[in-house]
Coordinates of C-alpha atoms and ligand atoms in Angstrom, one line a residue:
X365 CA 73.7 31.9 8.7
X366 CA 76.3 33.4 10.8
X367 CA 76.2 35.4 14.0
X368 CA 78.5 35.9 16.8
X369 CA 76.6 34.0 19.9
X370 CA 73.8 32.1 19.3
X371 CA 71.6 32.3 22.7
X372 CA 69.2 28.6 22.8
X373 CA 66.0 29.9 25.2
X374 CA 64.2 32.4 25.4
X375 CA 63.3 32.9 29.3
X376 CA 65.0 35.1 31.5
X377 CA 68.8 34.3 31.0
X378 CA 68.6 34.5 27.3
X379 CA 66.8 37.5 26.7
X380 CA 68.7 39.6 29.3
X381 CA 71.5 38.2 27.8
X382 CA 70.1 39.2 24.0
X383 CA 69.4 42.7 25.3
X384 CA 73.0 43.1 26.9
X385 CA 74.9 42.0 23.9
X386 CA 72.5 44.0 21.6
X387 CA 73.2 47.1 23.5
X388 CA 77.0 46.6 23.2
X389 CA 76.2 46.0 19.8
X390 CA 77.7 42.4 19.8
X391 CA 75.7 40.0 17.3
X392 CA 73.4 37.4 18.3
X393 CA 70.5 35.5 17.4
X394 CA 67.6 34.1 19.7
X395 CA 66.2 30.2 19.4
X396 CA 63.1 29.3 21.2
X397 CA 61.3 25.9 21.0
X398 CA 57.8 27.6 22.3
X399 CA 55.8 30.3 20.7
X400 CA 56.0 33.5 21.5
X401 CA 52.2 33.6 23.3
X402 CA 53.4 30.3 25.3
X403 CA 56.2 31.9 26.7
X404 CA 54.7 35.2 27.5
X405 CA 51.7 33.4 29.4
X406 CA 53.5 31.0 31.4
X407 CA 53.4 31.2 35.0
X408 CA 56.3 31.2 37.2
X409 CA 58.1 33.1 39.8
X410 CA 57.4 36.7 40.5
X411 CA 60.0 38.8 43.1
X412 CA 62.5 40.7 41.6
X413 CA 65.5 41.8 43.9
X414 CA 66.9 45.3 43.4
X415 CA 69.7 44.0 41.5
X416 CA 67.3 43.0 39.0
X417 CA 64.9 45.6 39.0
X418 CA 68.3 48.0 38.5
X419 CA 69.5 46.2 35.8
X420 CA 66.0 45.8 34.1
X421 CA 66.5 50.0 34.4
X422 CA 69.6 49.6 33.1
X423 CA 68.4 48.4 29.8
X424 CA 64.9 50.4 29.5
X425 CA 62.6 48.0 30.0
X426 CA 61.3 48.8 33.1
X427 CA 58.8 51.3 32.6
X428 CA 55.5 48.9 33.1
X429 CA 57.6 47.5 36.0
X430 CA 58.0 50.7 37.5
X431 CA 54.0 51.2 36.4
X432 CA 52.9 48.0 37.3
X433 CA 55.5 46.1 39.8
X434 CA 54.7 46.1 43.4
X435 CA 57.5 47.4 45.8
X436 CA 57.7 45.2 49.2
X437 CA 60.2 46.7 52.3
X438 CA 59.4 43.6 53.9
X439 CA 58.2 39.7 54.7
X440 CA 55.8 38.4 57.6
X441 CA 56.9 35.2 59.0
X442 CA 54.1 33.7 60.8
X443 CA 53.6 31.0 63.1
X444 CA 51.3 29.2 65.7
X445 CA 49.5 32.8 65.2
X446 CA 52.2 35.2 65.5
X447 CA 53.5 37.5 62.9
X448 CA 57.2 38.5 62.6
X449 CA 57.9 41.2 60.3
X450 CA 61.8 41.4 58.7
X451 CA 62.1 45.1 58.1
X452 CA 64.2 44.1 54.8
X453 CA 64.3 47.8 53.5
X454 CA 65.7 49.1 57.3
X455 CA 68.1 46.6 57.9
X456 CA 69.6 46.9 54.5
X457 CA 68.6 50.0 52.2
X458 CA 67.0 47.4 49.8
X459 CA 64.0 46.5 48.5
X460 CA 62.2 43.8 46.3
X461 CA 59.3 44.0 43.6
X462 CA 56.5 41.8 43.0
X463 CA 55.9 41.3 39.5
X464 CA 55.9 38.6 37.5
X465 CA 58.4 36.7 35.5
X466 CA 56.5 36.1 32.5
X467 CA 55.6 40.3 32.9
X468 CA 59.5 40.2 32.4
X469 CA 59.7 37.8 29.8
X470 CA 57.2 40.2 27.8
X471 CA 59.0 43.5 28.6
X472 CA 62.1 41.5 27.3
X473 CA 60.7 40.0 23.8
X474 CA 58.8 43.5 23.2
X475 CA 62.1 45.7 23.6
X476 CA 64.4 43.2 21.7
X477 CA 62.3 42.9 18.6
X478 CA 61.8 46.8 18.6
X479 CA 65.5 47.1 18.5
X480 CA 66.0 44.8 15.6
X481 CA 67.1 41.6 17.3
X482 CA 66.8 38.4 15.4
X483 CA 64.0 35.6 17.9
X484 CA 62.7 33.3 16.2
X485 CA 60.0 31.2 18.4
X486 CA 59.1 27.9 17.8
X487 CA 62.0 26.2 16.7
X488 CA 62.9 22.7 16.7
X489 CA 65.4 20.1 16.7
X490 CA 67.9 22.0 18.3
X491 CA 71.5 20.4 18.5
X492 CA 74.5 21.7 18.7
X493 CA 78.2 21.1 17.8
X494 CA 81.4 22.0 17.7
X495 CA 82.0 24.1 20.8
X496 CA 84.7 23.2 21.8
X497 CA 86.4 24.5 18.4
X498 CA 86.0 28.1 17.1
X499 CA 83.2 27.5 14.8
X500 CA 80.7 26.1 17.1
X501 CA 77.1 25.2 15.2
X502 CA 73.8 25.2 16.2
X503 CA 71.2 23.0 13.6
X504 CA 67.7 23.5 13.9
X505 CA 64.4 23.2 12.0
X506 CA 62.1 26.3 11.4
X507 CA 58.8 25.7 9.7
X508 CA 59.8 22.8 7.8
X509 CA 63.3 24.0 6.7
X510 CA 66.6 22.5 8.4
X511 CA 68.8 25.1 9.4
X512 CA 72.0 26.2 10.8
X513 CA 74.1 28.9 12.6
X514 CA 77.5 29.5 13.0
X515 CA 78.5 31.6 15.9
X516 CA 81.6 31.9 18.0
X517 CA 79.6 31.0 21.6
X518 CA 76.7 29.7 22.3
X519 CA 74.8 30.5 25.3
X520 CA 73.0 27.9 26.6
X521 CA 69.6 29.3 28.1
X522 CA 67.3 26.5 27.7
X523 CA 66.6 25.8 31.6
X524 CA 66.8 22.4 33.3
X525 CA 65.2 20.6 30.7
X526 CA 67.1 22.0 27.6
X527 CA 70.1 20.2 25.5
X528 CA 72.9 22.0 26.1
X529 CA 73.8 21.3 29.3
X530 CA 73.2 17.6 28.2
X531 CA 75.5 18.2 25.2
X532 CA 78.6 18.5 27.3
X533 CA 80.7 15.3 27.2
X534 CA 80.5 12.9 30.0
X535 CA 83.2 13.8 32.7
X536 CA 83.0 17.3 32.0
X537 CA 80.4 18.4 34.6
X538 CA 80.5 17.5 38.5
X539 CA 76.4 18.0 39.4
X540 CA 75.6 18.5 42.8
X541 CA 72.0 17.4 43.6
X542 CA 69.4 17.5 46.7
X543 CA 65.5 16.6 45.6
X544 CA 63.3 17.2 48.5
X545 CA 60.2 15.3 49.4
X546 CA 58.2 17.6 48.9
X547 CA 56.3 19.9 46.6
X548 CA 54.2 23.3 46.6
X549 CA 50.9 23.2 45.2
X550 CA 50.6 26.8 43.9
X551 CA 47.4 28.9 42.9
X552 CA 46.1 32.2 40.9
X553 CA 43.2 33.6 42.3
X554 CA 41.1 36.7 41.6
X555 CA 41.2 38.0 44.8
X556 CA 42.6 41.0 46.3
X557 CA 45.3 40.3 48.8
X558 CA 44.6 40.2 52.5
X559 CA 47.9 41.3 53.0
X560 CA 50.0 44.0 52.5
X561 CA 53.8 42.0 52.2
X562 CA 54.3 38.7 51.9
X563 CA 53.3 36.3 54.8
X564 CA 55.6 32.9 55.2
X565 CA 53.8 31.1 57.1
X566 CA 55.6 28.1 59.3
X567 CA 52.3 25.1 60.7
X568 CA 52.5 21.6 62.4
X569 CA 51.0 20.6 59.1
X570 CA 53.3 22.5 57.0
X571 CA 54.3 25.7 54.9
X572 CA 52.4 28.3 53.3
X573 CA 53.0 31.4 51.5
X574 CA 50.4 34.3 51.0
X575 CA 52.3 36.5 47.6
X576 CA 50.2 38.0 45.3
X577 CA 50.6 39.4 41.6
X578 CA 48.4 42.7 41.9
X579 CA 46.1 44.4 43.9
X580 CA 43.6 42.0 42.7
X581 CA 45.3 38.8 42.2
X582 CA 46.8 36.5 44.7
X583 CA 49.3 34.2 44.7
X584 CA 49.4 31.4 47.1
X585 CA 51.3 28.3 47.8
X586 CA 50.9 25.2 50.3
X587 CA 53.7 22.9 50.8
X588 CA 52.4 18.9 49.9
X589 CA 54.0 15.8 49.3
X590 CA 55.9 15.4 46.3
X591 CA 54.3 12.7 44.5
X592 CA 50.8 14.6 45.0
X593 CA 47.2 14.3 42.7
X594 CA 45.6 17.7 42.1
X595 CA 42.9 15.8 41.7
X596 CA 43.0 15.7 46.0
X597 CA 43.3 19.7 45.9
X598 CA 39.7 20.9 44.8
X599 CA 39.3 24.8 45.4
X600 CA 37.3 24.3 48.3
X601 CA 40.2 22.4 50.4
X602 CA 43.1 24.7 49.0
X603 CA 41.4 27.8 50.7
X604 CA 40.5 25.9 54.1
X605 CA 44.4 24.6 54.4
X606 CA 45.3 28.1 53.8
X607 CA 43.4 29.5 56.1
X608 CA 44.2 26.5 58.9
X609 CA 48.2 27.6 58.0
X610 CA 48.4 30.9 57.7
X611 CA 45.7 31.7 61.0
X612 CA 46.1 34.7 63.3
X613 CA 43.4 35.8 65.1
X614 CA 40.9 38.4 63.4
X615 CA 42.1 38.0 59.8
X616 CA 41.3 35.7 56.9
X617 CA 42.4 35.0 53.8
X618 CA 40.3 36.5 50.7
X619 CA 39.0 33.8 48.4
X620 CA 38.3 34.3 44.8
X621 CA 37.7 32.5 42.0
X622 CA 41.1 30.1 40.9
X623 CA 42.3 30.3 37.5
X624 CA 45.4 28.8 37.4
X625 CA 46.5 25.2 39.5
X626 CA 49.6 23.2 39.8
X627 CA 52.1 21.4 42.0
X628 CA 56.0 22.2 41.6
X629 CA 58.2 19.7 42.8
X630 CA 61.5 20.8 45.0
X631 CA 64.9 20.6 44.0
X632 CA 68.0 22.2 44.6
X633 CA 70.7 21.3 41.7
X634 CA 74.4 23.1 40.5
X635 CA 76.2 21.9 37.7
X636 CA 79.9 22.9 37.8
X637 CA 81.6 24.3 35.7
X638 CA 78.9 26.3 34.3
X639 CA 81.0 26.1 30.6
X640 CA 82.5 23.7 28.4
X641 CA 85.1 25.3 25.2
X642 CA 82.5 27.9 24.1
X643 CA 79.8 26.8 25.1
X644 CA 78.2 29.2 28.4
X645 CA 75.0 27.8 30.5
X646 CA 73.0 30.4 32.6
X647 CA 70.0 29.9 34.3
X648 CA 67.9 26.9 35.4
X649 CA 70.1 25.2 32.4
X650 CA 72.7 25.2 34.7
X651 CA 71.0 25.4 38.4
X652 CA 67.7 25.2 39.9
X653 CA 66.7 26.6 43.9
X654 CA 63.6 25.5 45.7
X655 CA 61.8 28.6 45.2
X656 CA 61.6 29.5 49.5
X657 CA 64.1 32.3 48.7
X658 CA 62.6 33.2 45.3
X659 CA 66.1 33.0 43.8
X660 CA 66.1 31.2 40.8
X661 CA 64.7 34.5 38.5
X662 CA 67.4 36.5 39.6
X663 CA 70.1 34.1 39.6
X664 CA 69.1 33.5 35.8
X665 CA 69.2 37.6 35.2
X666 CA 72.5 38.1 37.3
X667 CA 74.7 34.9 35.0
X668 CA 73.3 37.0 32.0
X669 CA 74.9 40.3 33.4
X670 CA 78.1 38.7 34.2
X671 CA 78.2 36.4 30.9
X672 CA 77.7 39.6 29.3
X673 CA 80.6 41.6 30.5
X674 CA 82.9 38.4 29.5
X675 CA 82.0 38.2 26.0
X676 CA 82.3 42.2 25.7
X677 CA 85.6 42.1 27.1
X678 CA 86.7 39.3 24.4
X679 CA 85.3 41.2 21.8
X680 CA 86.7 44.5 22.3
X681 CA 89.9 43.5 23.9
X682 CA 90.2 40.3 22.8
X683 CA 91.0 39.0 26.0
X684 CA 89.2 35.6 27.2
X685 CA 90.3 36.2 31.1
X686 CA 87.3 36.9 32.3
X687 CA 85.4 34.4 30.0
X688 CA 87.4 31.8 31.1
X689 CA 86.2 32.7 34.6
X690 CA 82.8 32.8 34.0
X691 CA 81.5 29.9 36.0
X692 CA 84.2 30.6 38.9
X693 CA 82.2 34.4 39.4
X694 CA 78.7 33.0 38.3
X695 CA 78.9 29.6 40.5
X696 CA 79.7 31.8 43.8
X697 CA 76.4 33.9 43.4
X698 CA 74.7 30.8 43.0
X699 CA 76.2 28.8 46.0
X700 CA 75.0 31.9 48.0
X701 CA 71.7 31.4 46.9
X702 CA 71.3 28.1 47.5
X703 CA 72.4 28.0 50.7
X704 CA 69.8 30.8 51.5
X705 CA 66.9 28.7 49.7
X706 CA 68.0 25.5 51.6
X707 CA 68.4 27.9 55.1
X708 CA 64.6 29.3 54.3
X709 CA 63.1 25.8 53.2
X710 CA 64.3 23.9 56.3
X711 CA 63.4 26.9 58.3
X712 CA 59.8 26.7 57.6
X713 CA 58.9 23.5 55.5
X714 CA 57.7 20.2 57.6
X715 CA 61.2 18.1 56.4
X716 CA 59.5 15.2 57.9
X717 CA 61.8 14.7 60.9
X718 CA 59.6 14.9 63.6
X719 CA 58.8 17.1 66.6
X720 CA 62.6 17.8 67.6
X721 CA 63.6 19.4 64.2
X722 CA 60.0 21.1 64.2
X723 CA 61.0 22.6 67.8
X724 CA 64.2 23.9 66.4
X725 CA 62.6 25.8 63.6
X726 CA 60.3 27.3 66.4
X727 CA 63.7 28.3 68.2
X728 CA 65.2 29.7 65.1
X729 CA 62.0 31.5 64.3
X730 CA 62.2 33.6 67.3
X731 CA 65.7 34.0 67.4
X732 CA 64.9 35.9 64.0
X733 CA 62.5 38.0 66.2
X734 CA 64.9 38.6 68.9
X735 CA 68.0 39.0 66.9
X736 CA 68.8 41.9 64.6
X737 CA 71.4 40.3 63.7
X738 CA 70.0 37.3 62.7
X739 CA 66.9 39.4 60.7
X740 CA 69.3 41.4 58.7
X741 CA 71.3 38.2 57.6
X742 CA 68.0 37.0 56.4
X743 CA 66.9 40.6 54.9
X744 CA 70.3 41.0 52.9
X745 CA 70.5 37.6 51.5
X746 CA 66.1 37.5 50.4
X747 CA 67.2 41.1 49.3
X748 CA 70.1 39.8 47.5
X749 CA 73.7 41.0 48.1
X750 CA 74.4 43.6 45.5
X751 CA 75.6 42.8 42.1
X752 CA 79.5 43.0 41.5
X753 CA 82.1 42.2 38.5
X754 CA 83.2 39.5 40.8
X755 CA 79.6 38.0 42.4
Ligands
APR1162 N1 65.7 24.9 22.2 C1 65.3 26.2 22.3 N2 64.7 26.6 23.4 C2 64.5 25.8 24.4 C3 64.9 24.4 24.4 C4 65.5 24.0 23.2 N3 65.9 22.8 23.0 N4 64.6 23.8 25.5 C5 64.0 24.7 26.3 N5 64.0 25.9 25.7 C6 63.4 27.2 26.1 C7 62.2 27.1 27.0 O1 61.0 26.9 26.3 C8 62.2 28.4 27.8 O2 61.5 29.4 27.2 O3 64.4 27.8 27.0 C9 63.7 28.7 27.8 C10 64.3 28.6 29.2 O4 63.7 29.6 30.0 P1 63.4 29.4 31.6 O5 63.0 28.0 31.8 O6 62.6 30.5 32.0 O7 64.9 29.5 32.2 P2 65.8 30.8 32.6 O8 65.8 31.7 31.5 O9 67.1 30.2 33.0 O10 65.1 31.5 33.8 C11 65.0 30.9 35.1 O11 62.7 30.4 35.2 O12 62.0 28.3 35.9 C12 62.1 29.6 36.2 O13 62.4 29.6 38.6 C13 63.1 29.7 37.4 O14 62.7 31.9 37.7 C14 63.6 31.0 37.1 C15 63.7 31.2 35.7
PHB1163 C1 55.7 34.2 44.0 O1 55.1 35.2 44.2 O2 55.5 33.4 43.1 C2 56.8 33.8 45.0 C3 57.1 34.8 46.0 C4 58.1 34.5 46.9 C5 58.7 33.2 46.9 C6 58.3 32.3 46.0 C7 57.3 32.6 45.0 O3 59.6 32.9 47.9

């Protein structure tokens, strides 16, 4: 089978990407190791900046966001009781939306298939070859039959733990890494948000984050050591420790029953260049933010919209410039964000370094409440600057 680029993952990067190229009405076909239900159930992030929710517009599949997503003009930041509010809508004419990824992911699969794209789920063996020629190949086993396609790009979409990436010969890729010692326990709970925006909250015994998903779900976080047992988490404890670290006088958190658990270890990671012959990585396949800034969505949604605009400029002008340039435009959106996931991790996360570091946070926090300045460099980059050819 033939196509013109074969897209490996379908999360965020890859269908955004499918959809793009679909509209254009540039070839491809979608591989995906899970099944479809897997990948429409599985939890992750949920805040969409504006450049996402416009692009999501963009390509009509934004009505149930529009229905169903949850517009936010600002964050709490709250510590030893206090509550800061970063006016993000004021100081920059943005806004951000709360709904979830794999409420994307859906939108995405539902619209694709409806306009005839090719997805097949559940695929495996996955390999490719030959990218760095014209013809590159990518084998793969569906059902029980071994087969193969022969594009002219492949777009690698398969997030951190995927094989292109790892396909690229040695000496190719310069990977710039930082793990952190630490995790965030995260929970899904059916219980209607005591809150309004989202709270970050900053406590001597460390982070926590109130989000939610709905007007009756909540989604809330607690920073813990990396290396972590569950098994030490039982409901009970989660919703005491949230209380202890989000506290201000007069208010509590709502329980409700928890129906989803897990710990996410921390890592920041870039691989550079984000392209090898004609082979393109977007997404977690290429980089992965500590999600403080809730980044790591949009970055995969905004190196779809600029890997998109290459390969439609090679295809009708059959120039490669901005191909060629892909990583250079993609890598300095990504650099932005994670220096503005590090900035907002060490800014409220216990890093372990004791009281002095703990008392510079403190200082930096009010700074934020004293500085417009200093709120609306936070606002525009949680916001997210806005999309360009170049960034
Ligand atoms: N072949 C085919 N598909 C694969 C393979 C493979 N060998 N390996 C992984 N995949 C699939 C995964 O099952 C997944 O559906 O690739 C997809 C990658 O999707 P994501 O992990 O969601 O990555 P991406 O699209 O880059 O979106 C990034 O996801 O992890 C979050 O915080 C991150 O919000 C960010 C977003
Ligand atoms: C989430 O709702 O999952 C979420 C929100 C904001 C973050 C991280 C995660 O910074």
């Amino acid at each position: 089978m033939r196509t013109q680029v074969g897209i490996v993952g379908a999360g965020p990067a890859g269908l955004t990407l499918g959809l793009l190229l679909q509209r254009e009405g540039i070839e491809c076909v979608i591989l995906e190791l899970r099944s479809r239900d897997y990948v429409e159930r599985r939890v992750r992030a949920g805040l969409l900046e504006q450049n996402t929710v416009d692009l999501l517009h963009q390509l009509e599949v934004g009505d149930r966001l529009d229905r169903e997503g949850l517009q936010h003009d600002g964050i709490y930041l709250r510590r030893q009781g206090e509550t800061l509010r970063i006016a993000i809508h004021e100081l920059t004419g943005r806004r951000v939306t709360i709904y979830g990824q794999q409420e994307v992911v859906k939108d995405e699969i539902d619209a694709f298939l409806e306009r005839g794209g090719e997805l097949r789920f559940e695929v495996s063996d996955v390999a490719i070859a030959d990218f760095d020629s014209g013809r590159p190949r990518i084998s793969y086993v569906s059902g029980s039959s071994e087969e193969e396609l022969e594009c002219e790009f492949i777009a690698g979409c398969d997030g951190s733990h995927g094989i292109c990436r790892q396909a690229i010969p040695e000496g190719v890729l310069t990977e710039h890494e930082y793990v952190y010692e630490f995790g965030w326990l995260g929970i899904l709970a059916e219980a209607a948000p005591a809150t309004d925006e989202l709270i970050y909250g900053w406590h001597e015994r460390g982070f926590a984050l109130y989000s939610m998903r709905s007007p009756s779900v909540s989604r809330l976080y607690l920073q813990v050591p990396a290396d972590e047992d569950i098994e030490l988490w039982p409901d009970e404890r989660i919703w005491e420790e949230l209380q202890t670290r989000l506290e201000t006088e007069g208010w509590s958190v709502n329980q409700g029953p928890v129906f989803e658990k897990g710990i996410t270890p921390m890592r920041s990671f870039v691989c550079e260049p984000m392209q090898c012959g004609n082979l393109f990585l977007a997404g977690d396949a290429a980089h992965i933010v500590p999600p403080t800034g809730a980044k790591g969505l949009n970055l995969a949604v905004n190196d779809a919209r600029l890997l998109a605009a290459a390969l439609v400029e090679c295809q009708r002008d059959g120039s490669r410039e901005r191909l060629n340039r892909y990583s250079q435009t993609a890598v300095r959106r990504v650099w932005r964000a994670q220096d503005f996931s590090n900035y907002m991790t060490q800014l409220l996360h216990d890093l372990g370094r004791g009281r002095f570091d703990r008392q510079l946070q403190l200082s930096r926090l009010e700074y934020l409440s004293r500085s417009e300045a200093a709120a609306t460099s936070l606002a525009e980059n949680y916001a997210g600057l806005p999309a360009a050819p170049d960034f």
